Amino acid sequence: MTDDNFIVTPWAVIGDVNYDVLMERFGTQKINTPILDRVSKHTGELHFMLRRGIFYSHRDFDRILDAYEKKDEFVLYTGRGPSGNTHLGHLMPWIFTKYIQDKYNAKLLFQLTDDEKFLFNRNLTQNDTRKYAYENILDIIAVGFDPKKTEIFLDTDYIKTLYDIALDVSKRITLSTAKAVFGFNNSTNIGRIFFTSIQSVPAFLESKRQRKPIPCLIPCAIDQDPHFRVTRDVASALNYPKPALIHCKFFPSLTGSDKMSASKSNTSIFTTDSPKIAEKKIMNAITGGRKTVKKQRKNGGNPSECSIYQYYYYLFEDKDEKVIMLSDDCKEGKIICGECKQILAEKVKHFLVKHQEKREEAKDVVDQFMCKD
Ligand code: TRP
């Protein structure tokens, strides 16, 4: 039996997501073994996010691999909606994107949709979203993208360049399409209705610049797929290649629910949290453990419902043997939650110290990455 009782849009995730059902609903393809084999061959090592099916779904990823095998250039495009500070979950697709950039030697366009977050959040001013965007950029740079091959921009700082393609796209999208894809209604502000044209632009930008078709690959969380369905639908009418996509699952929150939300500050670890605060959040997290140590030793815990286990699985343990061992030990009652949290806390603290150093260094090189009109 499949559980169909959930909703995923680019702005909200409600209920427990069944990722296979979602793939069917959206009409995307599974990243299957033949594709993984090709990526292994190209990269020498599969990223753990591919091995574990964290990046699990795609549209036309195989065409990007075809292009690569023919030695054709392709461009990467991803983005961030600056509605707050960066948390660890946001880093997940960026870390993966860096892996693709490094292994495939691809240029990356990184869009910050400060306009989107202004339009979609009642409480945010234009100043707020710009401020968050500049904070987020430090985290993006700290992930380690190659400054020679990476362009980062805020929509409001680059709109003169983006606008003509946005106009081309918007002319091809009707209100009824926007309503059907995004669930808009008569009380939706009109900025929101236009916005998807802006998010489409970077998929076509490199083709326009080079005056020839440059395939584009978009790594993103699967909730962004509706935007790019629209982008793909208008592509051929505008004489651009349809962008390809690879989709990841959502990074879990410390309460164990599905999408880690930056709005609930105690359930997410921010990249700017002090190691001490991060440790506290981890020690207070909800686990799949039993009520007492005695029961845990006897009956074991449940890693599949444990936020701490998910942290290891999604980000903090790249060795598969270790993840399997952790899961087995938990189920057999060999490890209890306190120990497991403590080990994770050490890893996270170590990560934060290093990330925060790189974040400081990023301040000196922001200009090397930024594109402005
Ligand atoms: N809309 C995205 C968000 O809210 C930001 C974004 C813009 C994006 N372009 C993208 C995300 C491309 C992934 C890929 O976070």
mmCIF file of C-alpha atoms and ligand atoms in Angstrom:
data_model
loop_
_atom_site.group_PDB
_atom_site.id
_atom_site.type_symbol
_atom_site.label_atom_id
_atom_site.label_comp_id
_atom_site.label_asym_id
_atom_site.label_seq_id
_atom_site.Cartn_x
_atom_site.Cartn_y
_atom_site.Cartn_z
ATOM 1 C CA MET A 1 0.000 0.000 0.000
ATOM 2 C CA THR A 2 1.311 3.445 -0.835
ATOM 3 C CA ASP A 3 0.690 6.434 1.334
ATOM 4 C CA ASP A 4 -0.693 9.183 -0.838
ATOM 5 C CA ASN A 5 -1.635 11.600 1.874
ATOM 6 C CA PHE A 6 0.900 14.407 1.503
ATOM 7 C CA ILE A 7 1.440 17.635 -0.440
ATOM 8 C CA VAL A 8 4.652 18.987 -1.961
ATOM 9 C CA THR A 9 4.853 22.407 -3.628
ATOM 10 C CA PRO A 10 7.881 24.719 -3.934
ATOM 11 C CA TRP A 11 6.568 26.602 -0.893
ATOM 12 C CA ALA A 12 5.218 23.954 1.436
ATOM 13 C CA VAL A 13 5.643 20.311 2.325
ATOM 14 C CA ILE A 14 2.768 18.837 4.297
ATOM 15 C CA GLY A 15 2.522 15.294 5.648
ATOM 16 C CA ASP A 16 4.878 12.333 5.295
ATOM 17 C CA VAL A 17 6.359 12.320 1.831
ATOM 18 C CA ASN A 18 6.423 9.055 -0.070
ATOM 19 C CA TYR A 19 9.186 9.772 -2.555
ATOM 20 C CA ASP A 20 8.230 7.076 -5.039
ATOM 21 C CA VAL A 21 4.663 8.317 -5.156
ATOM 22 C CA LEU A 22 5.955 11.860 -5.588
ATOM 23 C CA MET A 23 8.092 10.788 -8.530
ATOM 24 C CA GLU A 24 5.018 9.273 -10.152
ATOM 25 C CA ARG A 25 2.922 12.363 -9.501
ATOM 26 C CA PHE A 26 5.547 14.655 -10.971
ATOM 27 C CA GLY A 27 6.324 12.244 -13.810
ATOM 28 C CA THR A 28 10.077 12.090 -13.204
ATOM 29 C CA GLN A 29 12.423 9.133 -13.692
ATOM 30 C CA LYS A 30 14.284 7.099 -11.112
ATOM 31 C CA ILE A 31 18.082 7.373 -11.186
ATOM 32 C CA ASN A 32 18.638 3.744 -12.112
ATOM 33 C CA THR A 33 21.659 1.446 -12.169
ATOM 34 C CA PRO A 34 22.679 2.115 -15.804
ATOM 35 C CA ILE A 35 22.849 5.842 -15.013
ATOM 36 C CA LEU A 36 24.759 5.235 -11.795
ATOM 37 C CA ASP A 37 27.199 3.026 -13.698
ATOM 38 C CA ARG A 38 27.855 5.777 -16.189
ATOM 39 C CA VAL A 39 28.447 8.322 -13.437
ATOM 40 C CA SER A 40 30.806 5.880 -11.687
ATOM 41 C CA LYS A 41 32.752 5.531 -14.883
ATOM 42 C CA HIS A 42 33.004 9.298 -15.342
ATOM 43 C CA THR A 43 33.829 10.211 -11.774
ATOM 44 C CA GLY A 44 35.721 7.200 -10.467
ATOM 45 C CA GLU A 45 33.593 7.228 -7.317
ATOM 46 C CA LEU A 46 29.884 7.597 -6.783
ATOM 47 C CA HIS A 47 28.976 10.264 -4.292
ATOM 48 C CA PHE A 48 27.308 8.749 -1.233
ATOM 49 C CA MET A 49 24.215 10.822 -1.994
ATOM 50 C CA LEU A 50 23.876 8.854 -5.235
ATOM 51 C CA ARG A 51 24.760 5.500 -3.662
ATOM 52 C CA ARG A 52 22.113 5.997 -0.972
ATOM 53 C CA GLY A 53 19.408 7.340 -3.247
ATOM 54 C CA ILE A 54 19.363 10.769 -1.602
ATOM 55 C CA PHE A 55 19.620 12.159 -5.116
ATOM 56 C CA TYR A 56 17.146 9.694 -6.507
ATOM 57 C CA SER A 57 15.106 11.130 -9.356
ATOM 58 C CA HIS A 58 15.800 12.984 -12.596
ATOM 59 C CA ARG A 59 14.649 14.396 -15.898
ATOM 60 C CA ASP A 60 16.982 13.859 -18.875
ATOM 61 C CA PHE A 61 20.095 13.415 -16.732
ATOM 62 C CA ASP A 62 21.113 10.739 -19.254
ATOM 63 C CA ARG A 63 21.200 13.414 -21.966
ATOM 64 C CA ILE A 64 23.682 15.411 -19.919
ATOM 65 C CA LEU A 65 25.830 12.306 -19.628
ATOM 66 C CA ASP A 66 25.550 11.851 -23.408
ATOM 67 C CA ALA A 67 26.746 15.412 -23.922
ATOM 68 C CA TYR A 68 29.650 14.852 -21.554
ATOM 69 C CA GLU A 69 30.665 11.676 -23.365
ATOM 70 C CA LYS A 70 30.669 13.607 -26.623
ATOM 71 C CA LYS A 71 32.893 16.174 -24.887
ATOM 72 C CA ASP A 72 30.184 18.818 -25.189
ATOM 73 C CA GLU A 73 30.033 21.504 -22.559
ATOM 74 C CA PHE A 74 27.135 21.657 -20.107
ATOM 75 C CA VAL A 75 26.326 24.189 -17.405
ATOM 76 C CA LEU A 76 25.103 23.606 -13.845
ATOM 77 C CA TYR A 77 22.400 25.758 -12.304
ATOM 78 C CA THR A 78 21.116 25.761 -8.748
ATOM 79 C CA GLY A 79 19.761 28.312 -6.306
ATOM 80 C CA ARG A 80 18.664 29.409 -2.914
ATOM 81 C CA GLY A 81 15.658 31.361 -1.682
ATOM 82 C CA PRO A 82 17.116 33.687 0.970
ATOM 83 C CA SER A 83 14.362 33.602 3.589
ATOM 84 C CA GLY A 84 16.684 33.190 6.550
ATOM 85 C CA ASN A 85 20.071 31.964 7.645
ATOM 86 C CA THR A 86 21.518 28.817 6.132
ATOM 87 C CA HIS A 87 21.011 25.544 7.968
ATOM 88 C CA LEU A 88 22.830 22.284 7.482
ATOM 89 C CA GLY A 89 20.058 20.875 5.284
ATOM 90 C CA HIS A 90 20.617 23.610 2.719
ATOM 91 C CA LEU A 91 24.226 22.560 2.329
ATOM 92 C CA MET A 92 23.304 19.055 1.207
ATOM 93 C CA PRO A 93 22.458 19.805 -2.462
ATOM 94 C CA TRP A 94 25.246 22.386 -2.628
ATOM 95 C CA ILE A 95 27.834 19.849 -1.514
ATOM 96 C CA PHE A 96 26.523 17.512 -4.176
ATOM 97 C CA THR A 97 26.619 20.259 -6.803
ATOM 98 C CA LYS A 98 30.252 20.922 -5.955
ATOM 99 C CA TYR A 99 31.001 17.242 -6.498
ATOM 100 C CA ILE A 100 29.437 17.428 -9.972
ATOM 101 C CA GLN A 101 31.276 20.669 -10.715
ATOM 102 C CA ASP A 102 34.605 19.146 -9.729
ATOM 103 C CA LYS A 103 34.142 15.824 -11.456
ATOM 104 C CA TYR A 104 32.634 17.153 -14.678
ATOM 105 C CA ASN A 105 34.554 20.408 -14.755
ATOM 106 C CA ALA A 106 31.315 22.323 -15.255
ATOM 107 C CA LYS A 107 30.478 25.970 -14.882
ATOM 108 C CA LEU A 108 27.848 26.771 -12.231
ATOM 109 C CA LEU A 109 25.236 29.520 -12.143
ATOM 110 C CA PHE A 110 23.921 30.105 -8.614
ATOM 111 C CA GLN A 111 20.740 32.164 -8.313
ATOM 112 C CA LEU A 112 19.544 33.832 -5.102
ATOM 113 C CA THR A 113 15.855 34.563 -5.406
ATOM 114 C CA ASP A 114 15.542 37.469 -2.987
ATOM 115 C CA ASP A 115 12.564 38.667 -5.052
ATOM 116 C CA GLU A 116 10.802 35.312 -4.532
ATOM 117 C CA LYS A 117 11.224 35.325 -0.793
ATOM 118 C CA PHE A 118 9.967 38.908 -0.599
ATOM 119 C CA LEU A 119 6.870 37.996 -2.609
ATOM 120 C CA PHE A 120 6.122 34.760 -0.795
ATOM 121 C CA ASN A 121 6.780 35.796 2.798
ATOM 122 C CA ARG A 122 4.428 38.267 4.361
ATOM 123 C CA ASN A 123 6.937 39.168 7.048
ATOM 124 C CA LEU A 124 10.030 39.814 4.966
ATOM 125 C CA THR A 125 10.970 43.212 3.526
ATOM 126 C CA GLN A 126 13.182 43.638 0.467
ATOM 127 C CA ASN A 127 15.954 44.668 2.832
ATOM 128 C CA ASP A 128 15.561 41.448 4.804
ATOM 129 C CA THR A 129 15.821 39.161 1.801
ATOM 130 C CA ARG A 130 18.841 41.003 0.424
ATOM 131 C CA LYS A 131 20.524 40.825 3.801
ATOM 132 C CA TYR A 132 19.873 37.091 4.082
ATOM 133 C CA ALA A 133 21.070 36.608 0.522
ATOM 134 C CA TYR A 134 24.460 38.118 1.365
ATOM 135 C CA GLU A 135 24.684 35.956 4.483
ATOM 136 C CA ASN A 136 23.769 32.851 2.458
ATOM 137 C CA ILE A 137 26.400 33.653 -0.170
ATOM 138 C CA LEU A 138 29.126 33.245 2.452
ATOM 139 C CA ASP A 139 27.883 29.704 3.070
ATOM 140 C CA ILE A 140 27.715 28.961 -0.634
ATOM 141 C CA ILE A 141 31.307 30.085 -1.111
ATOM 142 C CA ALA A 142 32.380 28.181 2.018
ATOM 143 C CA VAL A 143 31.201 24.941 0.378
ATOM 144 C CA GLY A 144 34.203 25.344 -1.923
ATOM 145 C CA PHE A 145 32.936 26.107 -5.417
ATOM 146 C CA ASP A 146 35.613 27.015 -7.918
ATOM 147 C CA PRO A 147 35.692 30.838 -8.252
ATOM 148 C CA LYS A 148 36.793 30.545 -11.876
ATOM 149 C CA LYS A 149 33.805 28.433 -12.772
ATOM 150 C CA THR A 150 31.060 29.817 -10.525
ATOM 151 C CA GLU A 151 28.805 32.847 -10.907
ATOM 152 C CA ILE A 152 26.536 33.863 -8.041
ATOM 153 C CA PHE A 153 23.839 36.503 -8.360
ATOM 154 C CA LEU A 154 20.866 38.038 -6.572
ATOM 155 C CA ASP A 155 17.861 38.521 -8.801
ATOM 156 C CA THR A 156 17.493 42.160 -7.771
ATOM 157 C CA ASP A 157 21.169 42.885 -8.557
ATOM 158 C CA TYR A 158 21.120 41.157 -11.928
ATOM 159 C CA ILE A 159 17.628 41.830 -13.180
ATOM 160 C CA LYS A 160 18.732 43.832 -16.201
ATOM 161 C CA THR A 161 20.516 40.758 -17.521
ATOM 162 C CA LEU A 162 17.743 38.379 -16.523
ATOM 163 C CA TYR A 163 14.781 40.398 -17.665
ATOM 164 C CA ASP A 164 14.644 39.759 -21.382
ATOM 165 C CA ILE A 165 14.618 35.974 -21.016
ATOM 166 C CA ALA A 166 12.101 36.321 -18.163
ATOM 167 C CA LEU A 167 9.844 38.261 -20.528
ATOM 168 C CA ASP A 168 10.197 35.616 -23.224
ATOM 169 C CA VAL A 169 9.269 32.920 -20.725
ATOM 170 C CA SER A 170 6.375 34.827 -19.158
ATOM 171 C CA LYS A 171 4.762 35.452 -22.529
ATOM 172 C CA ARG A 172 4.476 31.682 -22.977
ATOM 173 C CA ILE A 173 2.854 30.881 -19.633
ATOM 174 C CA THR A 174 -0.855 31.381 -19.128
ATOM 175 C CA LEU A 175 -2.587 32.121 -15.861
ATOM 176 C CA SER A 176 -4.381 28.809 -16.036
ATOM 177 C CA THR A 177 -1.063 26.939 -16.311
ATOM 178 C CA ALA A 178 0.274 28.833 -13.291
ATOM 179 C CA LYS A 179 -2.879 28.026 -11.344
ATOM 180 C CA ALA A 180 -2.746 24.354 -12.266
ATOM 181 C CA VAL A 181 0.961 23.926 -11.532
ATOM 182 C CA PHE A 182 1.271 26.045 -8.393
ATOM 183 C CA GLY A 183 -2.243 26.173 -6.986
ATOM 184 C CA PHE A 184 -2.555 29.959 -7.261
ATOM 185 C CA ASN A 185 -5.985 31.572 -6.845
ATOM 186 C CA ASN A 186 -7.648 34.968 -7.099
ATOM 187 C CA SER A 187 -6.085 36.275 -3.911
ATOM 188 C CA THR A 188 -2.522 35.400 -4.984
ATOM 189 C CA ASN A 189 -0.465 38.553 -5.466
ATOM 190 C CA ILE A 190 0.548 39.037 -9.097
ATOM 191 C CA GLY A 191 4.275 39.099 -8.322
ATOM 192 C CA ARG A 192 4.067 35.457 -7.341
ATOM 193 C CA ILE A 193 2.403 34.586 -10.592
ATOM 194 C CA PHE A 194 5.218 36.129 -12.622
ATOM 195 C CA PHE A 195 8.000 34.765 -10.436
ATOM 196 C CA THR A 196 8.465 31.362 -12.082
ATOM 197 C CA SER A 197 9.680 33.158 -15.227
ATOM 198 C CA ILE A 198 12.589 34.548 -13.207
ATOM 199 C CA GLN A 199 13.540 31.149 -11.847
ATOM 200 C CA SER A 200 13.548 29.809 -15.415
ATOM 201 C CA VAL A 201 16.106 32.284 -16.725
ATOM 202 C CA PRO A 202 19.408 30.765 -15.545
ATOM 203 C CA ALA A 203 18.483 27.520 -17.308
ATOM 204 C CA PHE A 204 18.739 29.398 -20.619
ATOM 205 C CA LEU A 205 21.263 32.097 -19.812
ATOM 206 C CA GLU A 206 24.404 30.316 -20.944
ATOM 207 C CA SER A 207 22.813 29.350 -24.262
ATOM 208 C CA LYS A 208 21.865 32.945 -24.836
ATOM 209 C CA ARG A 209 25.324 34.221 -23.951
ATOM 210 C CA GLN A 210 27.111 31.765 -26.194
ATOM 211 C CA ARG A 211 24.501 31.928 -28.948
ATOM 212 C CA LYS A 212 24.374 28.160 -29.172
ATOM 213 C CA PRO A 213 22.547 25.434 -27.247
ATOM 214 C CA ILE A 214 24.370 24.694 -23.983
ATOM 215 C CA PRO A 215 22.696 21.868 -22.053
ATOM 216 C CA CYS A 216 21.877 22.746 -18.454
ATOM 217 C CA LEU A 217 21.684 20.439 -15.431
ATOM 218 C CA ILE A 218 19.799 21.572 -12.333
ATOM 219 C CA PRO A 219 20.499 19.778 -9.049
ATOM 220 C CA CYS A 220 17.662 20.659 -6.649
ATOM 221 C CA ALA A 221 15.355 19.335 -3.973
ATOM 222 C CA ILE A 222 12.360 17.722 -5.622
ATOM 223 C CA ASP A 223 9.967 20.432 -4.409
ATOM 224 C CA GLN A 224 11.443 22.747 -7.078
ATOM 225 C CA ASP A 225 10.425 20.464 -9.926
ATOM 226 C CA PRO A 226 7.131 22.282 -10.705
ATOM 227 C CA HIS A 227 9.042 25.433 -11.688
ATOM 228 C CA PHE A 228 11.237 23.550 -14.072
ATOM 229 C CA ARG A 229 8.371 21.623 -15.613
ATOM 230 C CA VAL A 230 7.159 25.002 -16.792
ATOM 231 C CA THR A 231 10.681 25.957 -17.885
ATOM 232 C CA ARG A 232 10.979 22.764 -19.895
ATOM 233 C CA ASP A 233 7.577 23.301 -21.474
ATOM 234 C CA VAL A 234 8.516 26.693 -22.903
ATOM 235 C CA ALA A 235 12.107 25.810 -23.869
ATOM 236 C CA SER A 236 11.654 24.626 -27.413
ATOM 237 C CA ALA A 237 9.383 27.510 -28.378
ATOM 238 C CA LEU A 238 12.229 29.801 -27.320
ATOM 239 C CA ASN A 239 14.852 27.691 -29.099
ATOM 240 C CA TYR A 240 16.679 26.626 -25.980
ATOM 241 C CA PRO A 241 17.448 23.072 -24.847
ATOM 242 C CA LYS A 242 15.158 21.764 -22.103
ATOM 243 C CA PRO A 243 17.075 21.832 -18.818
ATOM 244 C CA ALA A 244 17.794 18.469 -17.204
ATOM 245 C CA LEU A 245 17.256 17.916 -13.487
ATOM 246 C CA ILE A 246 18.482 15.721 -10.672
ATOM 247 C CA HIS A 247 16.293 15.762 -7.593
ATOM 248 C CA CYS A 248 17.117 15.075 -3.980
ATOM 249 C CA LYS A 249 14.973 14.211 -1.000
ATOM 250 C CA PHE A 250 14.511 16.668 1.875
ATOM 251 C CA PHE A 251 16.935 16.853 4.713
ATOM 252 C CA PRO A 252 15.126 15.810 7.904
ATOM 253 C CA SER A 253 14.673 18.079 10.920
ATOM 254 C CA LEU A 254 15.701 17.257 14.475
ATOM 255 C CA THR A 255 12.088 16.439 15.260
ATOM 256 C CA GLY A 256 12.187 13.676 12.677
ATOM 257 C CA SER A 257 9.654 15.299 10.334
ATOM 258 C CA ASP A 258 10.442 15.619 6.681
ATOM 259 C CA LYS A 259 11.708 18.994 5.521
ATOM 260 C CA MET A 260 14.088 20.784 7.833
ATOM 261 C CA SER A 261 12.531 24.183 8.206
ATOM 262 C CA ALA A 262 14.599 27.270 8.883
ATOM 263 C CA SER A 263 11.620 28.905 10.541
ATOM 264 C CA LYS A 264 11.713 26.597 13.539
ATOM 265 C CA SER A 265 15.082 27.488 14.931
ATOM 266 C CA ASN A 266 15.368 24.738 17.533
ATOM 267 C CA THR A 267 14.771 21.965 15.074
ATOM 268 C CA SER A 268 17.475 23.074 12.625
ATOM 269 C CA ILE A 269 21.175 23.618 13.072
ATOM 270 C CA PHE A 270 22.318 26.825 11.434
ATOM 271 C CA THR A 271 25.770 27.231 9.925
ATOM 272 C CA THR A 272 26.204 30.219 12.218
ATOM 273 C CA ASP A 273 25.251 28.367 15.421
ATOM 274 C CA SER A 274 28.031 28.124 17.933
ATOM 275 C CA PRO A 275 29.295 24.566 18.393
ATOM 276 C CA LYS A 276 27.826 24.678 21.886
ATOM 277 C CA ILE A 277 24.325 25.576 20.691
ATOM 278 C CA ALA A 278 24.521 22.915 17.965
ATOM 279 C CA GLU A 279 25.452 20.316 20.561
ATOM 280 C CA LYS A 280 22.514 21.356 22.710
ATOM 281 C CA LYS A 281 20.108 21.031 19.795
ATOM 282 C CA ILE A 282 21.436 17.563 19.033
ATOM 283 C CA MET A 283 21.217 16.427 22.637
ATOM 284 C CA ASN A 284 17.565 17.579 22.693
ATOM 285 C CA ALA A 285 16.624 15.968 19.383
ATOM 286 C CA ILE A 286 13.916 13.353 18.980
ATOM 287 C CA THR A 287 15.316 9.864 18.393
ATOM 288 C CA GLY A 288 13.991 6.441 17.528
ATOM 289 C CA GLY A 289 15.015 5.205 20.959
ATOM 290 C CA ARG A 290 13.010 3.525 23.727
ATOM 291 C CA LYS A 291 11.763 5.218 26.864
ATOM 292 C CA THR A 292 14.425 3.745 29.122
ATOM 293 C CA VAL A 293 17.977 2.519 28.644
ATOM 294 C CA LYS A 294 16.918 -0.889 29.890
ATOM 295 C CA LYS A 295 14.225 -1.198 27.231
ATOM 296 C CA GLN A 296 16.620 0.060 24.588
ATOM 297 C CA ARG A 297 19.220 -2.577 25.506
ATOM 298 C CA LYS A 298 16.557 -5.264 25.411
ATOM 299 C CA ASN A 299 14.471 -4.281 22.365
ATOM 300 C CA GLY A 300 16.749 -1.951 20.387
ATOM 301 C CA GLY A 301 15.872 1.383 18.769
ATOM 302 C CA ASN A 302 14.364 2.350 15.451
ATOM 303 C CA PRO A 303 16.863 4.157 13.202
ATOM 304 C CA SER A 304 14.374 4.711 10.401
ATOM 305 C CA GLU A 305 12.408 7.022 12.679
ATOM 306 C CA CYS A 306 15.386 8.699 14.273
ATOM 307 C CA SER A 307 16.464 12.236 13.419
ATOM 308 C CA ILE A 308 19.985 11.572 14.686
ATOM 309 C CA TYR A 309 20.404 8.557 12.438
ATOM 310 C CA GLN A 310 19.139 10.633 9.509
ATOM 311 C CA TYR A 311 21.876 13.182 10.174
ATOM 312 C CA TYR A 312 24.513 10.508 9.810
ATOM 313 C CA TYR A 313 22.817 9.091 6.752
ATOM 314 C CA TYR A 314 22.252 12.340 4.849
ATOM 315 C CA LEU A 315 25.359 14.319 5.671
ATOM 316 C CA PHE A 316 27.738 13.263 8.399
ATOM 317 C CA GLU A 317 28.850 9.739 7.556
ATOM 318 C CA ASP A 318 30.030 9.057 4.045
ATOM 319 C CA LYS A 319 31.190 5.490 4.722
ATOM 320 C CA ASP A 320 28.371 3.043 4.005
ATOM 321 C CA GLU A 321 29.769 0.328 6.288
ATOM 322 C CA LYS A 322 29.634 2.729 9.208
ATOM 323 C CA VAL A 323 26.042 3.716 8.529
ATOM 324 C CA ILE A 324 25.013 0.064 8.331
ATOM 325 C CA MET A 325 26.892 -0.747 11.508
ATOM 326 C CA LEU A 326 25.235 2.139 13.317
ATOM 327 C CA SER A 327 21.808 1.001 12.208
ATOM 328 C CA ASP A 328 22.486 -2.616 13.219
ATOM 329 C CA ASP A 329 23.936 -1.643 16.587
ATOM 330 C CA CYS A 330 20.933 0.556 17.259
ATOM 331 C CA LYS A 331 18.412 -2.151 16.366
ATOM 332 C CA GLU A 332 20.248 -4.641 18.553
ATOM 333 C CA GLY A 333 20.393 -2.296 21.524
ATOM 334 C CA LYS A 334 24.194 -2.182 21.428
ATOM 335 C CA ILE A 335 24.279 1.600 21.240
ATOM 336 C CA ILE A 336 21.967 3.918 23.135
ATOM 337 C CA CYS A 337 20.789 7.380 22.148
ATOM 338 C CA GLY A 338 23.020 9.369 24.475
ATOM 339 C CA GLU A 339 26.202 7.870 22.976
ATOM 340 C CA CYS A 340 24.934 8.161 19.455
ATOM 341 C CA LYS A 341 24.039 11.829 19.941
ATOM 342 C CA GLN A 342 27.401 12.565 21.513
ATOM 343 C CA ILE A 343 29.313 11.096 18.575
ATOM 344 C CA LEU A 344 27.204 13.087 16.122
ATOM 345 C CA ALA A 345 27.607 16.248 18.187
ATOM 346 C CA GLU A 346 31.404 15.921 17.943
ATOM 347 C CA LYS A 347 31.224 15.517 14.174
ATOM 348 C CA VAL A 348 28.852 18.458 13.769
ATOM 349 C CA LYS A 349 30.920 20.687 16.042
ATOM 350 C CA HIS A 350 34.053 19.859 14.094
ATOM 351 C CA PHE A 351 32.247 20.586 10.841
ATOM 352 C CA LEU A 352 30.919 23.921 12.120
ATOM 353 C CA VAL A 353 34.303 25.145 13.290
ATOM 354 C CA LYS A 354 35.788 24.464 9.868
ATOM 355 C CA HIS A 355 32.793 25.832 7.974
ATOM 356 C CA GLN A 356 32.770 29.012 10.020
ATOM 357 C CA GLU A 357 36.457 29.573 9.246
ATOM 358 C CA LYS A 358 35.778 29.214 5.536
ATOM 359 C CA ARG A 359 32.745 31.473 5.918
ATOM 360 C CA GLU A 360 34.996 34.206 7.329
ATOM 361 C CA GLU A 361 37.499 33.754 4.504
ATOM 362 C CA ALA A 362 34.651 33.961 2.004
ATOM 363 C CA LYS A 363 34.076 37.598 2.940
ATOM 364 C CA ASP A 364 37.294 38.558 1.150
ATOM 365 C CA VAL A 365 36.423 36.817 -2.105
ATOM 366 C CA VAL A 366 32.702 37.531 -2.534
ATOM 367 C CA ASP A 367 33.455 39.889 -5.412
ATOM 368 C CA GLN A 368 35.203 37.152 -7.366
ATOM 369 C CA PHE A 369 31.964 35.180 -7.448
ATOM 370 C CA MET A 370 29.276 37.833 -7.803
ATOM 371 C CA CYS A 371 27.606 38.940 -11.011
ATOM 372 C CA LYS A 372 25.865 42.292 -11.061
ATOM 373 C CA ASP A 373 24.412 44.451 -13.802
HETATM 374 N N1 TRP B 1 13.145 28.696 -5.305
HETATM 375 C C1 TRP B 1 14.288 28.163 -4.642
HETATM 376 C C2 TRP B 1 14.056 28.192 -3.111
HETATM 377 O O1 TRP B 1 13.086 28.661 -2.623
HETATM 378 C C3 TRP B 1 15.549 28.870 -4.992
HETATM 379 C C4 TRP B 1 16.033 28.518 -6.371
HETATM 380 C C5 TRP B 1 16.118 29.359 -7.454
HETATM 381 C C6 TRP B 1 16.515 27.247 -6.800
HETATM 382 N N2 TRP B 1 16.625 28.689 -8.521
HETATM 383 C C7 TRP B 1 16.870 27.402 -8.161
HETATM 384 C C8 TRP B 1 16.690 26.019 -6.153
HETATM 385 C C9 TRP B 1 17.397 26.330 -8.884
HETATM 386 C C10 TRP B 1 17.218 24.970 -6.882
HETATM 387 C C11 TRP B 1 17.567 25.108 -8.236
HETATM 388 O O2 TRP B 1 14.895 27.746 -2.389
#
